[in-house]
């Protein structure tokens, strides 16, 4: 047995509770306020990545179901847009309260369907709920402006209106939060929605759908269509001129394809795509704080995060000390089922995901990287991979260019600030970068030079419902959260008025 594995596996009582939580989820498509089976009655399996066993089967939407969902969203749109903002805000506020009240059950459900440790699932439930609280407060703050034309002969009025029916597509890595930061602002703005959760993790979305219905969301406003074939259900909607917006979170590769499809109806687009975050540590940094930040930025969600630190650049005088400390801490982490209290690192989401991590580590090692911690698959059922630190990673290693999406920290030493910035920017992605330094001038200089949508300065976590989350370059465009988040769901109408 791997030294980190907890010998006390699930008790019978735990198993009973897990089964009850999974069975409590309404298992179906949610269209026009009704739970229903898929046309033709198809289902697909949802797997527990820590046991490699099927958790349950979920209704598998067809193209026909997708069109029915869009019909419902279109039918509900006008009345929903007229609903008083305060009423929309209160639905969001109630949803916030209800999610927090059910946090323990939702956390267990999330851990079962995607593997992250319970402590992280709880944090994600809170993170997701906070988007509803934030946008409950934003719903009543949508405003336009009135001004006098410079010539004085007319007046300018701008008003903001909901963009209309939206298609929301989400990934598996944050099963609740990625949906919440789309659904929250869409509700606040007065948009209706069709949502397609990731195939691997539909259960958290289905549980959230039930909560929103209980919180008073009218039929047709949110329609949910889990499916085993994403393009089967999304392609007909992207071709339909009634759809007005696509908000997608996922890989850059799929984002590009969807952008091409969305061009036929010139949809409003928000694309939250992949990342390749550099983590820069300068010699003047607080070493302990930098290692603490590195553990968060690297290991949140077992490294399966778009904002995961993917590459570490450490200034030469402290490179060895940083590497040794990080390797010691990573090697001491408890790798186990996410449902076991005390687990630090759970399984990866699937066999394919783990195979890609293995491939990238093998590539780096074959090219000369040194394994300072981990570097192998533990001998246990489930898609686990040991927390791994690699040093002296050569410039041509694939994991410096591709998202690792696993608990692997590749480290390179640098000599100058210019070199660190150049290596950090040497990527097609531009989501986030992390910088550790105690020199304020350097902090500002480096932050300005980094071509990313977000920077964590002496901090390994940027995610915050009050902040505008999003990237530049091939990490996409659009912002989720902050006061910017609601703008993605609003069109501006300008009215030119004859002077009185
Ligand atoms: N920038 C961000 O905010 C952010 C947040 C989370 C994840 N991500 C990125 O998401 C990726 C991991 O998630 P993933 O593996 O689920 O990504 P993915 O692109 O494979 O899938 C994302 C979603 O798109 C759907 N999809 C896949 N192919 C499709 C198609 N042809 N047409 C329509 N829908 C399709 C999937 O079913 C899923 O619901 C990583 O690249 C990660 O960086 C980005
Ligand atoms: O995978 C992306 C990270 C999501 C977040 O932290 O909001």
Coordinates of C-alpha atoms and ligand atoms in Angstrom, one line a residue:
X1 CA 0.0 0.0 0.0
X2 CA 1.1 3.6 -0.7
X3 CA 2.5 5.2 2.5
X4 CA -0.1 8.0 2.2
X5 CA -3.2 5.9 1.9
X6 CA -5.5 5.8 4.9
X7 CA -6.1 2.1 5.9
X8 CA -9.5 3.0 7.3
X9 CA -11.6 2.9 4.2
X10 CA -15.3 3.7 4.2
X11 CA -17.5 2.3 6.9
X12 CA -20.9 0.8 6.0
X13 CA -22.5 3.9 7.5
X14 CA -20.5 6.2 5.2
X15 CA -21.4 4.1 2.2
X16 CA -25.1 4.4 3.1
X17 CA -24.9 8.1 3.4
X18 CA -23.1 8.4 0.1
X19 CA -25.7 6.3 -1.6
X20 CA -28.5 8.4 -0.1
X21 CA -27.0 11.6 -1.2
X22 CA -26.6 10.4 -4.8
X23 CA -30.1 9.0 -4.8
X24 CA -31.6 12.3 -3.5
X25 CA -30.6 14.1 -6.7
X26 CA -33.5 14.6 -9.1
X27 CA -32.2 12.6 -12.0
X28 CA -33.6 14.0 -15.3
X29 CA -33.6 16.8 -17.7
X30 CA -35.1 20.1 -16.4
X31 CA -37.2 21.8 -19.1
X32 CA -39.8 24.5 -18.6
X33 CA -40.0 23.8 -14.9
X34 CA -40.5 20.0 -15.3
X35 CA -38.2 17.1 -14.5
X36 CA -38.4 14.7 -17.4
X37 CA -36.7 11.7 -19.0
X38 CA -34.7 12.1 -22.2
X39 CA -36.6 11.6 -25.4
X40 CA -36.1 7.9 -26.2
X41 CA -35.2 7.2 -22.5
X42 CA -31.4 7.2 -22.9
X43 CA -29.1 7.5 -19.9
X44 CA -25.3 7.7 -19.3
X45 CA -23.0 6.7 -16.4
X46 CA -21.5 9.0 -13.9
X47 CA -18.4 7.5 -12.3
X48 CA -16.7 8.0 -8.9
X49 CA -13.1 8.6 -9.8
X50 CA -11.8 7.4 -6.5
X51 CA -13.4 3.9 -6.8
X52 CA -13.7 3.7 -10.6
X53 CA -17.3 2.5 -10.0
X54 CA -20.5 3.9 -11.5
X55 CA -22.3 6.2 -9.1
X56 CA -25.5 6.5 -11.0
X57 CA -27.0 6.9 -14.4
X58 CA -28.3 10.3 -15.7
X59 CA -30.8 11.2 -18.3
X60 CA -29.0 11.7 -21.7
X61 CA -30.5 14.7 -23.6
X62 CA -31.1 14.4 -27.3
X63 CA -31.1 17.2 -29.9
X64 CA -34.9 17.2 -29.7
X65 CA -34.6 17.8 -25.9
X66 CA -32.2 20.6 -26.5
X67 CA -34.6 22.4 -28.9
X68 CA -37.4 21.9 -26.3
X69 CA -35.1 23.5 -23.7
X70 CA -34.5 26.5 -26.0
X71 CA -38.2 26.8 -26.8
X72 CA -38.9 27.0 -23.1
X73 CA -36.1 29.6 -22.6
X74 CA -37.4 31.7 -25.5
X75 CA -41.0 31.5 -24.3
X76 CA -40.0 32.7 -20.8
X77 CA -37.6 35.5 -21.9
X78 CA -39.9 38.6 -22.3
X79 CA -41.7 38.1 -19.0
X80 CA -38.5 37.3 -17.2
X81 CA -36.9 40.5 -18.5
X82 CA -39.8 42.5 -17.1
X83 CA -39.5 40.9 -13.6
X84 CA -38.5 43.6 -11.1
X85 CA -34.7 43.5 -10.5
X86 CA -35.4 43.2 -6.7
X87 CA -37.4 40.1 -7.3
X88 CA -34.6 38.5 -9.3
X89 CA -32.1 39.6 -6.7
X90 CA -34.3 38.0 -3.9
X91 CA -34.4 34.6 -5.8
X92 CA -30.6 34.8 -5.9
X93 CA -30.3 35.7 -2.3
X94 CA -32.6 32.8 -1.3
X95 CA -30.5 30.4 -3.4
X96 CA -27.4 31.6 -1.6
X97 CA -29.0 30.9 1.8
X98 CA -30.2 27.4 0.7
X99 CA -26.9 26.4 -0.8
X100 CA -25.1 27.4 2.4
X101 CA -27.7 25.5 4.5
X102 CA -27.1 22.3 2.4
X103 CA -23.4 22.8 2.1
X104 CA -22.4 19.5 3.7
X105 CA -24.6 17.4 1.4
X106 CA -23.6 19.3 -1.7
X107 CA -20.0 19.0 -0.7
X108 CA -20.2 15.2 -0.4
X109 CA -22.1 15.0 -3.7
X110 CA -19.3 17.0 -5.4
X111 CA -16.6 14.9 -3.9
X112 CA -18.3 11.7 -5.0
X113 CA -18.7 12.9 -8.6
X114 CA -15.3 14.5 -9.2
X115 CA -13.0 13.4 -6.4
X116 CA -11.8 16.6 -4.8
X117 CA -11.3 16.4 -1.0
X118 CA -14.3 17.3 1.1
X119 CA -12.5 20.4 2.5
X120 CA -12.1 21.7 -1.0
X121 CA -15.7 20.8 -2.0
X122 CA -16.9 22.8 1.0
X123 CA -14.8 25.7 -0.2
X124 CA -16.2 25.4 -3.7
X125 CA -19.8 25.3 -2.4
X126 CA -19.2 28.6 -0.5
X127 CA -17.4 30.1 -3.5
X128 CA -20.4 29.1 -5.8
X129 CA -23.0 30.4 -3.3
X130 CA -21.1 33.7 -3.0
X131 CA -21.7 34.3 -6.7
X132 CA -25.5 34.2 -6.0
X133 CA -25.1 36.6 -3.0
X134 CA -22.9 39.0 -5.1
X135 CA -25.2 39.0 -8.1
X136 CA -28.3 39.4 -5.9
X137 CA -26.7 42.7 -5.0
X138 CA -25.8 43.6 -8.6
X139 CA -29.3 42.9 -9.9
X140 CA -30.5 46.2 -8.6
X141 CA -27.5 48.3 -9.7
X142 CA -27.9 48.0 -13.5
X143 CA -28.1 51.6 -14.8
X144 CA -27.7 53.6 -18.0
X145 CA -26.9 57.3 -18.3
X146 CA -28.3 60.6 -19.5
X147 CA -26.2 63.3 -21.0
X148 CA -26.3 66.4 -23.2
X149 CA -24.7 66.2 -26.6
X150 CA -21.6 68.4 -27.0
X151 CA -23.5 70.6 -29.5
X152 CA -26.4 71.0 -27.1
X153 CA -29.0 70.0 -29.8
X154 CA -29.8 66.5 -28.5
X155 CA -29.8 64.4 -25.4
X156 CA -28.2 60.9 -25.1
X157 CA -29.8 58.2 -23.1
X158 CA -28.3 54.7 -22.7
X159 CA -30.2 51.8 -21.2
X160 CA -29.1 48.2 -20.5
X161 CA -31.3 45.3 -21.5
X162 CA -30.8 41.5 -21.1
X163 CA -29.1 40.0 -24.2
X164 CA -31.8 37.2 -24.3
X165 CA -31.6 33.4 -24.2
X166 CA -28.2 32.1 -23.4
X167 CA -26.4 28.8 -23.8
X168 CA -24.2 28.0 -20.9
X169 CA -21.6 25.2 -21.2
X170 CA -19.4 24.2 -18.2
X171 CA -16.4 22.0 -17.4
X172 CA -16.1 19.2 -14.8
X173 CA -13.4 20.7 -12.6
X174 CA -15.5 23.1 -10.6
X175 CA -18.9 21.5 -11.0
X176 CA -20.9 24.1 -9.1
X177 CA -18.9 27.3 -9.2
X178 CA -18.4 27.4 -13.0
X179 CA -22.2 27.2 -13.4
X180 CA -22.9 29.6 -10.6
X181 CA -20.8 32.4 -12.0
X182 CA -22.8 32.2 -15.3
X183 CA -26.3 31.5 -13.8
X184 CA -26.0 34.2 -11.2
X185 CA -25.4 37.2 -13.5
X186 CA -27.8 35.8 -16.1
X187 CA -30.6 35.8 -13.5
X188 CA -29.6 39.2 -12.3
X189 CA -29.6 40.6 -15.8
X190 CA -33.0 39.0 -16.8
X191 CA -31.7 36.4 -19.2
X192 CA -33.1 32.9 -19.7
X193 CA -30.8 29.9 -20.1
X194 CA -30.2 26.5 -21.4
X195 CA -27.4 24.9 -19.5
X196 CA -25.2 21.9 -20.5
X197 CA -23.1 20.6 -17.6
X198 CA -20.0 18.5 -18.2
X199 CA -20.7 14.8 -18.8
X200 CA -18.5 13.7 -15.9
X201 CA -20.2 16.0 -13.3
X202 CA -23.9 16.6 -13.9
X203 CA -25.0 15.9 -10.3
X204 CA -24.0 19.1 -8.7
X205 CA -25.8 21.1 -11.5
X206 CA -28.9 19.0 -11.0
X207 CA -28.9 19.6 -7.3
X208 CA -28.4 23.4 -7.9
X209 CA -31.3 23.4 -10.4
X210 CA -33.6 22.0 -7.7
X211 CA -32.5 24.6 -5.2
X212 CA -33.1 27.4 -7.7
X213 CA -36.6 26.1 -8.5
X214 CA -37.3 26.0 -4.7
X215 CA -35.9 29.5 -4.4
X216 CA -38.7 30.6 -6.8
X217 CA -37.0 30.7 -10.2
X218 CA -40.0 30.6 -12.7
X219 CA -40.3 27.7 -15.2
X220 CA -38.4 28.2 -18.4
X221 CA -35.8 30.6 -17.0
X222 CA -33.2 27.8 -16.4
X223 CA -33.3 24.6 -18.5
X224 CA -30.8 21.9 -17.9
X225 CA -29.8 19.2 -20.4
X226 CA -27.0 16.8 -19.3
X227 CA -25.8 14.8 -22.2
X228 CA -23.2 12.3 -23.2
X229 CA -22.6 14.1 -26.5
X230 CA -22.0 17.8 -26.1
X231 CA -22.1 18.7 -29.8
X232 CA -25.3 16.7 -30.3
X233 CA -27.2 19.1 -28.0
X234 CA -25.3 22.3 -28.5
X235 CA -24.9 22.4 -32.3
X236 CA -28.6 22.8 -33.0
X237 CA -28.9 25.6 -30.5
X238 CA -25.9 27.5 -31.9
X239 CA -27.6 27.3 -35.3
X240 CA -30.8 28.7 -34.0
X241 CA -31.2 32.5 -34.5
X242 CA -33.3 32.8 -31.3
X243 CA -30.2 32.0 -29.1
X244 CA -28.4 35.3 -28.4
X245 CA -25.4 34.4 -26.3
X246 CA -22.9 31.6 -25.6
X247 CA -21.0 31.5 -22.3
X248 CA -18.4 28.7 -22.4
X249 CA -15.9 27.6 -19.8
X250 CA -13.5 24.8 -20.9
X251 CA -10.5 24.1 -23.1
X252 CA -9.1 26.5 -25.6
X253 CA -9.5 23.8 -28.3
X254 CA -13.2 23.4 -27.8
X255 CA -13.6 27.2 -27.3
X256 CA -12.2 27.8 -30.8
X257 CA -14.7 25.4 -32.3
X258 CA -17.6 26.9 -30.5
X259 CA -16.5 30.4 -31.5
X260 CA -16.6 29.3 -35.1
X261 CA -20.1 27.9 -34.7
X262 CA -21.3 31.0 -32.8
X263 CA -20.2 33.2 -35.7
X264 CA -23.1 32.1 -37.9
X265 CA -25.6 34.0 -35.7
X266 CA -23.0 36.5 -34.4
X267 CA -23.7 35.5 -30.7
X268 CA -22.4 37.5 -27.8
X269 CA -19.6 35.4 -26.5
X270 CA -17.8 34.8 -23.2
X271 CA -15.0 32.3 -23.4
X272 CA -13.2 31.3 -20.2
X273 CA -10.5 28.9 -21.6
X274 CA -7.3 27.2 -20.6
X275 CA -4.3 28.6 -18.8
X276 CA -0.6 28.0 -18.3
X277 CA 0.1 30.1 -15.3
X278 CA 3.7 31.0 -14.4
X279 CA 4.6 31.3 -10.7
X280 CA 7.6 33.7 -10.3
X281 CA 9.6 33.8 -7.0
X282 CA 12.2 36.5 -6.7
X283 CA 15.2 36.2 -4.3
X284 CA 13.7 38.9 -2.0
X285 CA 10.5 37.0 -1.5
X286 CA 9.3 35.6 1.8
X287 CA 10.3 32.0 1.1
X288 CA 7.8 30.3 3.5
X289 CA 5.0 32.5 2.1
X290 CA 6.0 31.6 -1.5
X291 CA 5.9 27.9 -0.8
X292 CA 2.6 28.2 1.0
X293 CA 1.2 30.1 -2.0
X294 CA 2.7 27.6 -4.4
X295 CA 1.0 24.7 -2.6
X296 CA -2.4 26.5 -3.0
X297 CA -1.8 27.6 -6.6
X298 CA -0.6 24.1 -7.6
X299 CA -2.7 21.7 -5.7
X300 CA -6.2 23.3 -5.5
X301 CA -8.4 20.6 -7.1
X302 CA -5.4 18.3 -7.5
X303 CA -3.9 20.8 -10.0
X304 CA -7.0 20.5 -12.2
X305 CA -7.7 24.2 -12.4
X306 CA -7.4 26.7 -15.2
X307 CA -5.6 29.0 -12.7
X308 CA -3.2 26.2 -11.5
X309 CA 0.4 27.3 -11.4
X310 CA 1.7 25.3 -14.3
X311 CA 5.4 26.5 -14.3
X312 CA 7.6 27.7 -11.5
X313 CA 10.4 30.2 -12.1
X314 CA 12.6 30.8 -9.1
X315 CA 15.5 33.3 -8.9
X316 CA 18.8 31.4 -8.7
X317 CA 20.0 32.2 -5.1
X318 CA 16.8 30.7 -3.6
X319 CA 15.9 28.1 -6.3
X320 CA 17.4 25.1 -4.3
X321 CA 15.8 26.2 -1.0
X322 CA 12.4 26.7 -2.6
X323 CA 12.6 23.4 -4.4
X324 CA 13.6 21.4 -1.3
X325 CA 10.9 23.0 0.8
X326 CA 8.2 22.5 -1.8
X327 CA 9.3 18.9 -2.4
X328 CA 9.2 18.2 1.4
X329 CA 5.7 19.6 1.8
X330 CA 4.3 17.9 -1.3
X331 CA 5.8 14.6 -0.3
X332 CA 4.1 14.8 3.1
X333 CA 0.6 15.3 1.8
X334 CA -2.1 12.7 2.4
X335 CA -3.3 11.2 -0.9
X336 CA -6.6 9.4 -0.5
X337 CA -10.3 9.3 -1.3
X338 CA -11.7 12.8 -1.1
X339 CA -14.4 11.6 1.4
X340 CA -11.8 10.7 4.0
X341 CA -11.3 13.6 6.4
X342 CA -7.7 14.8 6.3
X343 CA -7.2 14.0 2.7
X344 CA -5.1 16.7 0.9
X345 CA -5.0 15.3 -2.6
X346 CA -7.8 13.2 -4.1
X347 CA -7.9 11.4 -7.4
X348 CA -7.8 12.9 -10.9
X349 CA -11.1 13.0 -12.6
X350 CA -10.5 10.1 -15.1
X351 CA -8.1 7.6 -16.5
X352 CA -7.5 9.8 -19.5
X353 CA -6.7 12.8 -17.4
X354 CA -4.1 10.8 -15.4
X355 CA -2.6 9.2 -18.5
X356 CA -1.9 12.7 -19.8
X357 CA -0.2 13.7 -16.6
X358 CA 2.0 10.5 -16.7
X359 CA 2.9 11.3 -20.3
X360 CA 3.9 14.9 -19.6
X361 CA 6.0 13.8 -16.6
X362 CA 7.7 11.1 -18.6
X363 CA 8.5 13.5 -21.4
X364 CA 10.1 16.0 -19.0
X365 CA 12.1 13.3 -17.2
X366 CA 13.3 11.8 -20.5
X367 CA 14.5 15.3 -21.5
X368 CA 16.5 15.7 -18.3
X369 CA 14.2 16.9 -15.5
X370 CA 14.9 15.6 -12.0
X371 CA 12.2 14.1 -9.8
X372 CA 12.4 15.7 -6.4
X373 CA 9.1 14.3 -5.0
X374 CA 6.4 11.9 -6.3
X375 CA 6.5 11.0 -9.9
X376 CA 4.5 7.9 -9.9
X377 CA 1.0 6.3 -9.6
X378 CA 0.1 5.0 -6.1
X379 CA -0.8 1.3 -5.9
X380 CA -4.5 1.8 -5.2
X381 CA -7.8 1.8 -7.0
X382 CA -8.8 5.2 -8.3
X383 CA -7.2 7.7 -10.7
X384 CA -4.6 8.9 -8.1
X385 CA -1.2 10.5 -9.0
X386 CA 1.4 11.4 -6.4
X387 CA 2.1 15.1 -5.8
X388 CA 5.2 15.6 -7.8
X389 CA 8.1 18.2 -7.9
X390 CA 10.4 18.3 -10.9
X391 CA 13.6 20.5 -10.9
X392 CA 15.9 21.5 -13.7
X393 CA 13.1 21.2 -16.2
X394 CA 14.5 21.8 -19.7
X395 CA 13.0 24.5 -21.9
X396 CA 11.7 21.9 -24.4
X397 CA 9.6 19.9 -21.9
X398 CA 6.0 19.7 -23.1
X399 CA 4.6 20.5 -19.6
X400 CA 6.0 24.1 -19.9
X401 CA 3.7 24.6 -22.9
X402 CA 0.7 22.5 -22.1
X403 CA -1.7 22.5 -19.2
X404 CA -0.6 19.7 -16.9
X405 CA -4.0 19.5 -15.0
X406 CA -2.4 17.4 -12.3
X407 CA -0.4 17.7 -9.1
X408 CA 2.9 18.3 -10.8
X409 CA 5.2 21.3 -10.1
X410 CA 8.0 21.8 -12.7
X411 CA 10.7 24.3 -11.6
X412 CA 13.2 26.3 -13.5
X413 CA 15.8 28.7 -12.1
X414 CA 16.2 32.2 -13.6
X415 CA 19.0 34.8 -13.4
X416 CA 17.4 38.1 -14.2
X417 CA 14.0 39.8 -14.0
X418 CA 13.9 40.2 -17.8
X419 CA 14.5 36.5 -18.3
X420 CA 11.7 35.7 -15.8
X421 CA 9.2 37.9 -17.6
X422 CA 10.2 36.6 -21.0
X423 CA 9.8 33.0 -20.0
X424 CA 6.5 33.7 -18.2
X425 CA 5.1 35.4 -21.3
X426 CA 6.3 32.7 -23.6
X427 CA 3.0 30.9 -24.0
X428 CA -0.2 31.2 -26.1
X429 CA -2.2 31.4 -22.9
X430 CA -2.8 34.5 -20.7
X431 CA -5.1 33.7 -17.8
X432 CA -3.2 34.3 -14.6
X433 CA 0.4 34.7 -13.2
X434 CA 1.7 34.7 -9.7
X435 CA 4.5 36.9 -8.4
X436 CA 6.3 36.7 -5.1
X437 CA 8.6 39.7 -4.2
X438 CA 8.8 42.2 -1.3
X439 CA 10.1 44.9 -3.6
X440 CA 7.1 47.1 -4.4
X441 CA 8.7 48.6 -7.5
X442 CA 9.6 45.3 -8.9
X443 CA 6.1 44.0 -8.0
X444 CA 4.4 46.8 -10.1
X445 CA 7.0 46.5 -12.9
X446 CA 6.6 42.8 -13.3
X447 CA 2.8 42.9 -12.9
X448 CA 2.5 45.5 -15.7
X449 CA 4.8 43.4 -18.0
X450 CA 2.9 40.1 -17.6
X451 CA 0.4 39.5 -20.4
X452 CA -2.4 37.9 -18.4
X453 CA -5.9 38.8 -17.4
X454 CA -5.1 38.3 -13.6
X455 CA -2.1 38.4 -11.3
X456 CA -1.7 37.0 -7.8
X457 CA 0.7 39.2 -6.0
X458 CA 2.2 37.5 -3.0
X459 CA -0.9 35.3 -3.1
X460 CA -1.6 31.9 -4.6
X461 CA -5.3 32.4 -5.2
X462 CA -7.1 35.0 -7.2
X463 CA -10.6 33.5 -7.4
X464 CA -13.2 35.8 -5.8
X465 CA -16.8 36.5 -6.8
X466 CA -16.1 40.2 -6.3
X467 CA -13.2 40.1 -8.8
X468 CA -13.4 40.1 -12.6
X469 CA -12.1 36.6 -13.5
X470 CA -10.9 36.1 -17.1
X471 CA -8.0 36.0 -19.5
X472 CA -6.4 37.4 -22.5
X473 CA -4.7 35.8 -25.6
X474 CA -5.8 32.2 -26.0
X475 CA -7.3 32.0 -22.5
X476 CA -10.3 33.7 -24.0
X477 CA -12.3 36.9 -23.2
X478 CA -15.1 38.1 -21.1
X479 CA -15.1 38.5 -17.3
X480 CA -17.0 36.5 -14.7
X481 CA -17.7 38.0 -11.3
X482 CA -17.1 41.6 -10.1
X483 CA -19.2 44.4 -11.4
X484 CA -18.0 43.4 -14.9
X485 CA -19.7 40.0 -14.7
X486 CA -23.2 41.2 -15.2
X487 CA -22.2 43.3 -18.3
X488 CA -21.7 40.1 -20.2
X489 CA -25.4 39.5 -20.1
X490 CA -26.5 43.0 -21.0
X491 CA -26.9 44.8 -24.3
X492 CA -26.6 48.6 -24.4
X493 CA -29.3 50.6 -26.2
X494 CA -28.6 54.2 -27.0
X495 CA -31.5 56.6 -27.6
X496 CA -30.9 59.9 -29.3
X497 CA -33.5 62.5 -28.1
X498 CA -34.3 65.8 -29.6
X499 CA -33.4 68.6 -27.2
X500 CA -36.5 69.9 -25.2
Ligands
LIG1 N1 -10.8 30.1 -17.8 C1 -11.6 29.5 -16.9 O1 -12.4 30.2 -16.2 C2 -11.7 28.0 -16.8 C3 -12.4 27.5 -15.7 C4 -12.4 26.1 -15.6 C5 -11.8 25.3 -16.6 N2 -11.2 25.9 -17.7 C6 -10.6 25.0 -18.7 O2 -11.4 23.9 -19.0 C7 -10.6 22.8 -19.4 C8 -11.0 21.6 -18.6 O3 -12.3 21.3 -18.7 P1 -12.9 20.2 -19.7 O4 -12.0 19.1 -19.9 O5 -14.3 19.9 -19.2 O6 -13.0 21.1 -21.0 P2 -13.7 20.7 -22.4 O7 -13.4 21.9 -23.3 O8 -13.3 19.4 -22.9 O9 -15.2 20.7 -22.0 C9 -15.9 21.8 -21.4 C10 -17.4 21.6 -21.7 O10 -17.6 21.7 -23.2 C11 -18.3 20.6 -23.6 N3 -17.8 20.3 -25.0 C12 -16.8 19.5 -25.3 N4 -16.7 19.5 -26.7 C13 -17.7 20.2 -27.2 C14 -18.2 20.5 -28.5 N5 -17.6 20.0 -29.6 N6 -19.3 21.3 -28.6 C15 -19.9 21.7 -27.5 N7 -19.5 21.5 -26.2 C16 -18.5 20.7 -26.1 C17 -18.0 19.5 -22.6 O11 -19.0 18.5 -22.6 C18 -18.0 20.3 -21.3 O12 -19.3 20.5 -20.9 C19 -9.2 23.2 -19.1 O13 -8.5 23.6 -20.3 C20 -9.3 24.4 -18.1 O14 -8.2 25.3 -18.2 C21 -11.1 27.2 -17.8
LIG2 O1 -10.6 26.1 -13.4 C1 -10.7 27.3 -13.2 C2 -10.6 27.9 -11.8 C3 -11.9 28.4 -11.5 C4 -11.8 29.4 -10.3 O2 -10.9 29.4 -9.5 O3 -12.7 30.2 -10.3

